[in-house]
Short mmCIF file of C-alpha atoms and ligand atoms in Angstrom, two decimals:
data_model
loop_
_atom_site.label_atom_id
_atom_site.label_comp_id
_atom_site.label_asym_id
_atom_site.label_seq_id
_atom_site.Cartn_x
_atom_site.Cartn_y
_atom_site.Cartn_z
CA MET A 1045 -7.49 23.21 -6.12
CA ARG A 1046 -5.60 20.33 -4.49
CA LYS A 1047 -2.01 20.07 -5.71
CA ARG A 1048 -0.47 16.76 -6.65
CA ALA A 1049 3.17 15.86 -7.27
CA TYR A 1050 4.15 14.18 -10.55
CA ILE A 1051 7.42 13.06 -12.09
CA SER A 1052 8.26 15.53 -14.82
CA SER A 1053 11.56 13.93 -15.90
CA THR A 1054 14.13 11.31 -14.94
CA GLY A 1055 17.89 10.93 -15.36
CA SER A 1056 20.59 8.49 -14.34
CA TYR A 1057 24.33 8.00 -14.27
CA LEU A 1058 26.32 4.78 -14.13
CA PRO A 1059 30.12 4.86 -13.97
CA ASP A 1060 31.92 3.34 -16.99
CA TYR A 1061 33.95 0.67 -15.21
CA VAL A 1062 32.28 -2.75 -15.39
CA LEU A 1063 33.28 -5.12 -12.60
CA THR A 1064 32.30 -8.57 -13.81
CA ASN A 1065 31.65 -11.68 -11.75
CA SER A 1066 34.78 -13.26 -13.23
CA GLU A 1067 36.88 -10.33 -11.98
CA ILE A 1068 35.23 -10.59 -8.51
CA ALA A 1069 36.15 -14.30 -8.57
CA THR A 1070 39.82 -13.26 -8.69
CA MET A 1071 39.33 -11.28 -5.43
CA VAL A 1072 37.23 -13.66 -3.29
CA ASP A 1073 36.34 -17.35 -3.29
CA THR A 1074 33.25 -17.27 -5.50
CA THR A 1075 32.07 -18.09 -9.02
CA ASP A 1076 30.04 -16.41 -11.74
CA GLU A 1077 27.59 -19.30 -11.41
CA TRP A 1078 27.03 -18.81 -7.65
CA ILE A 1079 26.55 -15.04 -7.92
CA SER A 1080 24.24 -15.31 -10.96
CA GLU A 1081 22.12 -18.03 -9.36
CA ARG A 1082 21.93 -16.74 -5.77
CA CYS A 1083 21.78 -12.98 -6.49
CA GLY A 1084 20.97 -12.50 -10.22
CA VAL A 1085 23.96 -10.19 -10.63
CA LYS A 1086 26.32 -10.60 -13.62
CA GLU A 1087 28.21 -7.32 -13.34
CA ARG A 1088 28.16 -3.99 -11.51
CA ARG A 1089 29.55 -0.52 -12.18
CA ILE A 1090 32.35 0.96 -10.08
CA LEU A 1091 33.39 4.61 -9.85
CA LYS A 1092 37.13 4.05 -10.06
CA ASP A 1093 38.31 7.66 -9.86
CA LYS A 1094 39.34 8.17 -6.23
CA ASN A 1095 38.63 11.91 -6.52
CA LEU A 1096 34.96 11.36 -7.37
CA ALA A 1097 32.18 10.01 -5.20
CA THR A 1098 28.45 10.18 -4.43
CA ALA A 1099 28.03 13.91 -5.14
CA TYR A 1100 29.59 13.63 -8.61
CA MET A 1101 27.26 10.80 -9.65
CA ALA A 1102 24.30 12.67 -8.12
CA LYS A 1103 25.23 15.78 -10.08
CA MET A 1104 25.48 13.82 -13.35
CA ALA A 1105 22.05 12.19 -12.85
CA GLY A 1106 20.49 15.45 -11.65
CA GLU A 1107 21.85 17.37 -14.64
CA ARG A 1108 20.30 14.83 -17.03
CA ALA A 1109 16.90 15.08 -15.33
CA MET A 1110 17.08 18.91 -15.41
CA GLN A 1111 18.02 18.90 -19.11
CA LYS A 1112 15.12 16.58 -19.96
CA ALA A 1113 12.67 18.75 -18.01
CA LYS A 1114 14.23 21.84 -19.65
CA ILE A 1115 14.46 23.64 -16.31
CA SER A 1116 17.21 25.81 -14.93
CA GLY A 1117 18.68 25.71 -11.45
CA GLU A 1118 16.78 28.89 -10.58
CA GLU A 1119 13.44 27.08 -10.73
CA ILE A 1120 14.42 24.37 -8.24
CA GLU A 1121 13.20 25.07 -4.71
CA ILE A 1122 14.41 21.97 -2.85
CA VAL A 1123 17.19 19.43 -3.49
CA ILE A 1124 16.97 16.10 -1.68
CA VAL A 1125 19.70 13.48 -1.96
CA ALA A 1126 18.92 10.01 -0.68
CA THR A 1127 22.17 8.23 0.13
CA ALA A 1128 23.80 5.75 2.50
CA THR A 1129 27.27 6.81 1.39
CA PRO A 1130 27.30 10.60 1.80
CA GLU A 1131 30.20 12.63 0.48
CA HIS A 1132 31.10 13.51 4.10
CA GLN A 1133 29.41 12.93 7.48
CA PHE A 1134 28.31 16.57 7.13
CA PRO A 1135 27.26 18.83 5.52
CA ALA A 1136 24.48 17.22 3.53
CA THR A 1137 25.58 15.83 0.17
CA ALA A 1138 22.56 17.68 -1.27
CA ALA A 1139 24.28 20.99 -0.43
CA ILE A 1140 27.39 19.98 -2.40
CA VAL A 1141 25.32 18.70 -5.34
CA ALA A 1142 23.23 21.90 -5.48
CA ASP A 1143 26.43 23.92 -5.68
CA MET A 1144 27.78 21.68 -8.48
CA LEU A 1145 24.52 22.24 -10.40
CA GLY A 1146 24.45 26.01 -9.85
CA ILE A 1147 21.26 25.80 -7.78
CA LYS A 1148 21.24 28.91 -5.61
CA ASN A 1149 17.63 29.45 -4.49
CA ALA A 1150 16.90 26.09 -2.88
CA TRP A 1151 17.14 24.50 0.54
CA CYS A 1152 18.83 21.12 0.53
CA PHE A 1153 18.93 18.05 2.74
CA ASP A 1154 19.83 14.35 2.69
CA GLN A 1155 17.48 11.47 3.34
CA MET A 1156 19.02 8.56 5.22
CA ALA A 1157 17.04 5.32 5.18
CA ALA A 1158 19.59 3.07 3.43
CA CYS A 1159 18.02 1.17 0.51
CA SER A 1160 14.59 2.68 1.30
CA GLY A 1161 16.04 6.19 1.18
CA PHE A 1162 14.76 7.09 -2.27
CA LEU A 1163 11.27 5.77 -1.58
CA PHE A 1164 11.05 7.72 1.70
CA ALA A 1165 12.43 10.85 -0.01
CA LEU A 1166 9.92 10.54 -2.86
CA ASN A 1167 7.06 10.37 -0.37
CA THR A 1168 8.46 13.35 1.61
CA ALA A 1169 8.94 15.43 -1.56
CA ALA A 1170 5.41 14.61 -2.76
CA LYS A 1171 3.94 15.73 0.59
CA LEU A 1172 5.90 19.00 0.42
CA ILE A 1173 4.41 19.68 -3.03
CA GLU A 1174 0.92 18.62 -1.92
CA SER A 1175 1.17 21.16 0.92
CA GLY A 1176 1.00 23.82 -1.77
CA SER A 1177 4.25 25.46 -0.58
CA TYR A 1178 6.54 24.14 -3.35
CA LYS A 1179 6.30 23.51 -7.08
CA THR A 1180 9.63 22.04 -8.19
CA ILE A 1181 11.90 19.60 -6.35
CA LEU A 1182 15.06 17.84 -7.52
CA LEU A 1183 15.22 14.39 -5.95
CA ILE A 1184 18.31 12.22 -6.33
CA GLY A 1185 19.38 8.76 -5.15
CA SER A 1186 23.14 8.24 -5.31
CA ASP A 1187 25.48 5.73 -3.73
CA LYS A 1188 29.13 4.84 -4.07
CA MET A 1189 28.71 1.46 -2.41
CA SER A 1190 32.26 0.47 -3.43
CA SER A 1191 33.48 3.03 -0.83
CA ILE A 1192 32.10 0.89 2.03
CA MET A 1193 32.69 -2.56 0.54
CA ASP A 1194 35.18 -5.04 1.92
CA PHE A 1195 36.42 -6.63 -1.29
CA THR A 1196 37.74 -9.59 0.70
CA ASN A 1197 34.26 -10.49 2.03
CA ARG A 1198 32.30 -12.63 -0.42
CA ASN A 1199 29.10 -12.31 1.64
CA THR A 1200 28.71 -8.68 0.66
CA CYS A 1201 31.03 -7.51 -2.12
CA VAL A 1202 29.32 -9.55 -4.85
CA LEU A 1203 26.00 -7.79 -4.39
CA PHE A 1204 26.55 -4.04 -4.60
CA GLY A 1205 27.45 -1.46 -7.25
CA ASP A 1206 27.78 2.32 -7.72
CA GLY A 1207 25.32 4.62 -9.50
CA ALA A 1208 22.83 7.48 -9.31
CA GLY A 1209 19.33 8.29 -10.51
CA ALA A 1210 17.30 11.49 -10.31
CA LEU A 1211 13.94 12.97 -11.02
CA ILE A 1212 12.24 16.33 -11.13
CA LEU A 1213 9.04 16.37 -9.14
CA LYS A 1214 6.56 19.10 -10.08
CA ALA A 1215 3.15 20.30 -8.95
CA THR A 1216 0.04 19.71 -11.04
CA ASP A 1217 -3.71 20.34 -10.69
CA ALA A 1218 -4.43 17.23 -12.78
CA PRO A 1219 -5.60 14.06 -10.95
CA TYR A 1220 -2.29 12.24 -11.63
CA GLY A 1221 1.03 11.76 -9.90
CA ILE A 1222 2.06 10.29 -6.55
CA LYS A 1223 -0.93 8.61 -4.91
CA LYS A 1224 -0.64 6.52 -1.76
CA SER A 1225 2.14 4.94 0.24
CA VAL A 1226 2.75 2.43 3.00
CA LEU A 1227 6.08 3.08 4.71
CA ARG A 1228 7.49 1.34 7.77
CA THR A 1229 10.60 1.06 9.97
CA ASP A 1230 11.56 -1.55 12.56
CA GLY A 1231 14.76 -0.50 14.30
CA SER A 1232 15.06 -3.82 16.15
CA GLY A 1233 16.60 -5.19 12.93
CA TYR A 1234 19.37 -2.63 12.65
CA LYS A 1235 22.33 -4.89 13.45
CA TYR A 1236 21.48 -7.27 10.62
CA LEU A 1237 22.59 -4.69 8.07
CA TYR A 1238 24.77 -1.76 9.06
CA GLN A 1239 28.05 0.08 8.89
CA LYS A 1240 29.29 -0.31 12.43
CA ALA A 1241 31.96 2.37 12.73
CA GLY A 1242 32.36 5.96 11.60
CA GLY A 1243 29.38 7.38 13.50
CA SER A 1244 29.26 8.88 17.00
CA LEU A 1245 29.15 5.50 18.81
CA PHE A 1246 32.28 4.10 17.19
CA PRO A 1247 34.26 7.00 15.72
CA ALA A 1248 37.17 6.03 13.48
CA THR A 1249 40.19 4.63 15.33
CA ALA A 1250 43.14 2.56 14.16
CA GLU A 1251 41.30 -0.44 15.65
CA THR A 1252 37.99 0.14 13.80
CA VAL A 1253 39.94 0.40 10.55
CA LEU A 1254 41.93 -2.75 11.34
CA ASN A 1255 38.72 -4.64 12.15
CA LYS A 1256 37.13 -3.45 8.88
CA GLU A 1257 34.23 -1.94 10.85
CA HIS A 1258 33.80 0.83 8.30
CA SER A 1259 32.58 -1.67 5.72
CA LEU A 1260 29.00 -2.79 5.26
CA SER A 1261 28.12 -5.71 7.53
CA MET A 1262 25.15 -7.95 6.74
CA ASN A 1263 23.37 -11.09 7.89
CA GLY A 1264 22.16 -12.01 4.40
CA GLN A 1265 19.67 -14.70 5.36
CA ALA A 1266 17.90 -12.58 8.01
CA VAL A 1267 17.68 -9.68 5.57
CA PHE A 1268 16.42 -11.90 2.75
CA LYS A 1269 13.49 -13.41 4.66
CA THR A 1270 12.40 -10.12 6.23
CA ALA A 1271 12.65 -8.36 2.87
CA VAL A 1272 10.38 -10.79 1.01
CA ASN A 1273 7.72 -10.80 3.76
CA ASN A 1274 7.72 -7.08 4.50
CA ILE A 1275 7.79 -5.88 0.88
CA SER A 1276 4.94 -8.24 -0.05
CA GLU A 1277 2.89 -7.15 2.97
CA SER A 1278 3.33 -3.45 2.23
CA CYS A 1279 2.42 -3.94 -1.45
CA VAL A 1280 -0.73 -5.86 -0.49
CA LYS A 1281 -1.67 -3.17 2.03
CA LEU A 1282 -1.03 -0.46 -0.56
CA LEU A 1283 -3.32 -2.18 -3.07
CA GLU A 1284 -5.97 -2.54 -0.37
CA ILE A 1285 -5.97 1.13 0.70
CA SER A 1286 -5.85 2.24 -2.95
CA ASP A 1287 -8.77 0.01 -3.89
CA LEU A 1288 -6.62 -1.60 -6.59
CA SER A 1289 -5.83 -5.18 -7.53
CA ALA A 1290 -2.46 -6.42 -8.78
CA ALA A 1291 -3.98 -6.54 -12.28
CA ASP A 1292 -4.33 -2.73 -12.20
CA ILE A 1293 -0.57 -2.31 -11.84
CA LYS A 1294 0.96 -1.56 -15.23
CA TYR A 1295 4.58 -1.49 -14.06
CA PHE A 1296 6.31 -2.60 -10.86
CA ILE A 1297 9.62 -0.89 -10.02
CA PRO A 1298 11.19 -2.71 -7.07
CA HIS A 1299 14.46 -1.88 -5.34
CA GLN A 1300 17.11 -4.17 -6.86
CA ALA A 1301 18.61 -6.08 -3.90
CA ASN A 1302 18.54 -9.68 -5.11
CA LYS A 1303 16.78 -11.16 -8.14
CA ARG A 1304 15.35 -13.94 -5.96
CA ILE A 1305 13.75 -11.35 -3.63
CA ILE A 1306 12.13 -9.59 -6.62
CA LEU A 1307 10.88 -12.87 -8.10
CA ALA A 1308 9.48 -14.05 -4.76
CA VAL A 1309 7.57 -10.77 -4.28
CA ALA A 1310 6.28 -10.81 -7.89
CA GLU A 1311 5.07 -14.37 -7.36
CA LYS A 1312 3.31 -13.51 -4.08
CA LEU A 1313 1.58 -10.57 -5.79
CA GLU A 1314 0.89 -12.63 -8.93
CA LEU A 1315 2.53 -9.99 -11.11
CA PRO A 1316 3.62 -11.17 -14.57
CA LEU A 1317 7.35 -10.60 -15.07
CA ASP A 1318 6.95 -8.35 -18.12
CA LYS A 1319 5.57 -5.72 -15.70
CA VAL A 1320 8.52 -6.05 -13.33
CA MET A 1321 11.60 -3.86 -13.85
CA MET A 1322 14.80 -5.85 -13.34
CA ASN A 1323 18.25 -4.53 -14.13
CA ILE A 1324 20.13 -6.07 -11.19
CA GLU A 1325 22.03 -8.25 -13.67
CA LYS A 1326 23.84 -5.16 -15.00
CA TYR A 1327 24.23 -2.97 -11.91
CA GLY A 1328 23.85 -5.06 -8.73
CA ASN A 1329 22.32 -3.32 -5.73
CA THR A 1330 22.95 0.44 -6.07
CA THR A 1331 21.08 1.17 -2.79
CA CYS A 1332 19.33 4.59 -3.07
CA ALA A 1333 19.94 4.76 -6.82
CA SER A 1334 18.19 1.57 -7.90
CA ILE A 1335 14.61 2.92 -8.04
CA PRO A 1336 15.35 6.16 -9.94
CA ILE A 1337 17.64 4.25 -12.32
CA GLY A 1338 14.80 1.78 -12.92
CA LEU A 1339 12.32 4.60 -13.50
CA ASP A 1340 14.72 6.26 -15.92
CA GLU A 1341 15.34 3.04 -17.86
CA TRP A 1342 11.63 2.39 -18.30
CA SER A 1343 10.40 6.00 -18.55
CA ASN A 1344 9.92 5.70 -22.34
CA ARG A 1345 7.27 3.02 -21.78
CA PHE A 1346 5.13 5.01 -19.37
CA LYS A 1347 1.91 6.58 -20.69
CA THR A 1348 -0.50 8.97 -18.96
CA GLY A 1349 -2.74 7.03 -16.61
CA ASP A 1350 -0.40 4.04 -16.13
CA ILE A 1351 -0.40 2.91 -12.51
CA ILE A 1352 3.13 2.27 -11.28
CA MET A 1353 3.99 0.62 -7.98
CA ILE A 1354 7.40 1.18 -6.39
CA CYS A 1355 8.78 -0.75 -3.42
CA ALA A 1356 11.93 -0.95 -1.36
CA PHE A 1357 13.52 -2.69 1.59
CA GLY A 1358 16.70 -1.81 3.42
CA ALA A 1359 18.69 -1.34 6.58
CA GLY A 1360 16.87 -0.16 9.66
CA PHE A 1361 14.94 -2.29 8.82
CA SER A 1362 13.06 0.12 6.60
CA TRP A 1363 10.63 -0.71 3.82
CA GLY A 1364 7.49 0.24 1.97
CA ALA A 1365 5.56 0.69 -1.25
CA LEU A 1366 4.17 3.69 -3.12
CA SER A 1367 1.81 4.04 -6.07
CA LEU A 1368 1.65 6.70 -8.73
CA ASN A 1369 -0.41 7.51 -11.75
CA TRP A 1370 1.94 8.54 -14.58
CA LEU A 1371 1.46 11.92 -16.26
CA GLU A 1372 3.29 12.48 -19.55
CA GLU A 1373 4.81 15.93 -20.12
CA ASN A 1374 3.27 17.69 -23.15
O1 UT7 B 2167 18.94 -3.83 -0.03
C1 UT7 B 2167 18.92 -4.74 1.02
C2 UT7 B 2167 20.29 -5.29 1.13
N1 UT7 B 2167 20.60 -6.65 1.13
C3 UT7 B 2167 19.83 -7.70 0.73
O2 UT7 B 2167 18.71 -7.60 0.37
C4 UT7 B 2167 20.51 -9.03 0.78
C5 UT7 B 2167 19.57 -10.13 1.16
N2 UT7 B 2167 20.27 -11.43 1.23
C6 UT7 B 2167 20.69 -12.04 0.12
O3 UT7 B 2167 20.57 -11.54 -0.98
C7 UT7 B 2167 21.29 -13.43 0.28
O4 UT7 B 2167 21.11 -13.87 1.60
C8 UT7 B 2167 22.80 -13.49 -0.09
C9 UT7 B 2167 22.96 -13.32 -1.59
C10 UT7 B 2167 23.59 -12.43 0.65
C11 UT7 B 2167 23.38 -14.85 0.28
O5 UT7 B 2167 22.62 -15.89 -0.35
P1 UT7 B 2167 22.10 -17.14 0.48
O6 UT7 B 2167 21.43 -18.02 -0.48
O7 UT7 B 2167 21.27 -16.61 1.64
O8 UT7 B 2167 23.42 -17.79 0.95
P2 UT7 B 2167 23.87 -18.18 2.44
O9 UT7 B 2167 24.33 -16.98 3.18
O10 UT7 B 2167 22.83 -19.06 3.05
O11 UT7 B 2167 25.11 -19.08 2.11
C12 UT7 B 2167 24.99 -20.36 1.43
C13 UT7 B 2167 26.37 -20.87 1.13
C14 UT7 B 2167 27.30 -20.82 2.35
O12 UT7 B 2167 28.15 -21.95 2.28
P3 UT7 B 2167 27.87 -23.25 3.19
O13 UT7 B 2167 27.88 -22.77 4.60
O14 UT7 B 2167 26.51 -23.76 2.74
O15 UT7 B 2167 29.00 -24.16 2.82
C15 UT7 B 2167 28.11 -19.58 2.11
O16 UT7 B 2167 29.37 -19.63 2.72
O17 UT7 B 2167 26.97 -20.06 0.14
C16 UT7 B 2167 28.23 -19.59 0.60
N3 UT7 B 2167 28.46 -18.27 0.04
C17 UT7 B 2167 29.07 -18.09 -1.15
N4 UT7 B 2167 29.57 -18.95 -2.02
C18 UT7 B 2167 30.12 -18.45 -3.14
C19 UT7 B 2167 28.09 -17.05 0.54
N5 UT7 B 2167 28.48 -16.08 -0.30
C20 UT7 B 2167 29.08 -16.70 -1.35
C21 UT7 B 2167 29.67 -16.23 -2.53
N6 UT7 B 2167 30.19 -17.14 -3.41
N7 UT7 B 2167 29.75 -14.93 -2.84
#
């Protein structure tokens, strides 16, 4: 019997500290009005404790998903953490998170595709389950974006926030779960959105720190246009290869990068807004965490058979869309 992968449970974690637009306006030359209108963000969460980072938030979200699924660490065979802000350059943050969660029998790795990281990881995890070799995978998206933000640069610091989301992916014989995907990467766009220093090309020096090259650098306009076009194209292609129309989509869970990007894509696809998950107002862009946080926030609405479309766009450029047929746990 062909195995399929389905989402058995979800969990999320958002740090307590709320950084409002009015507080950001005391740091850079901006206004609540500009940020709300141009980005759709009103506030974002920040992990203030300097001793805690991506792995802690990942652990918190993962623990919640495990509790909901009522599974112990022993049952988990693989841990994947999608992140653009790993705990360290190496080892994988997933290794650290597995240890925090007492997961001893799994192999663990990180998925790096910036804001598309969770989408790519979900597709990878689903394929591993469909291979028949694995039954239970813990998949987490976690990012402490505040750790790579230049809070003197209004072009970037208004957009991002910290957070984590997780899900347990399990095997089923039922005809539900992760269906099809359209995933793409175009590396010619990499300099429009990247963290210049800290890797092997520009290791940390006094100069890279002075030049703020360890902070996220972005050409907002180039990213915006490419995001709208590429997300829309991949969603249309996904519908085509799935033999679905937009009307068949019950819920649309897009990566939360900018409210105007989400609205433009929804309009192109002719999706009514009550089907479109939007929480960017509260959390900003949490990079790899935005999709699992969105799934967790709306998980109570999902019923068996609902068709859900997920999409993302991020640095690389990387982007894509994936469809799934929800299966409720008994
Ligand atoms: O997950 C993927 C990651 N990133 C994205 O998806 C981001 C995609 N890009 C965007 O969301 C938008 O391009 C931004 C929100 C970053 C910027 O919005 P925009 O409408 O493209 O603004 P802009 O860069 O064209 O700037 C318009 C004006 C400029 O002033 P002038 O030259 O017209 O006088 C900017 O200096 O707005 C100014 N500006 C600001 N003003 C107040 C830029 N940032 C700010 C700000 N507050 N924070």
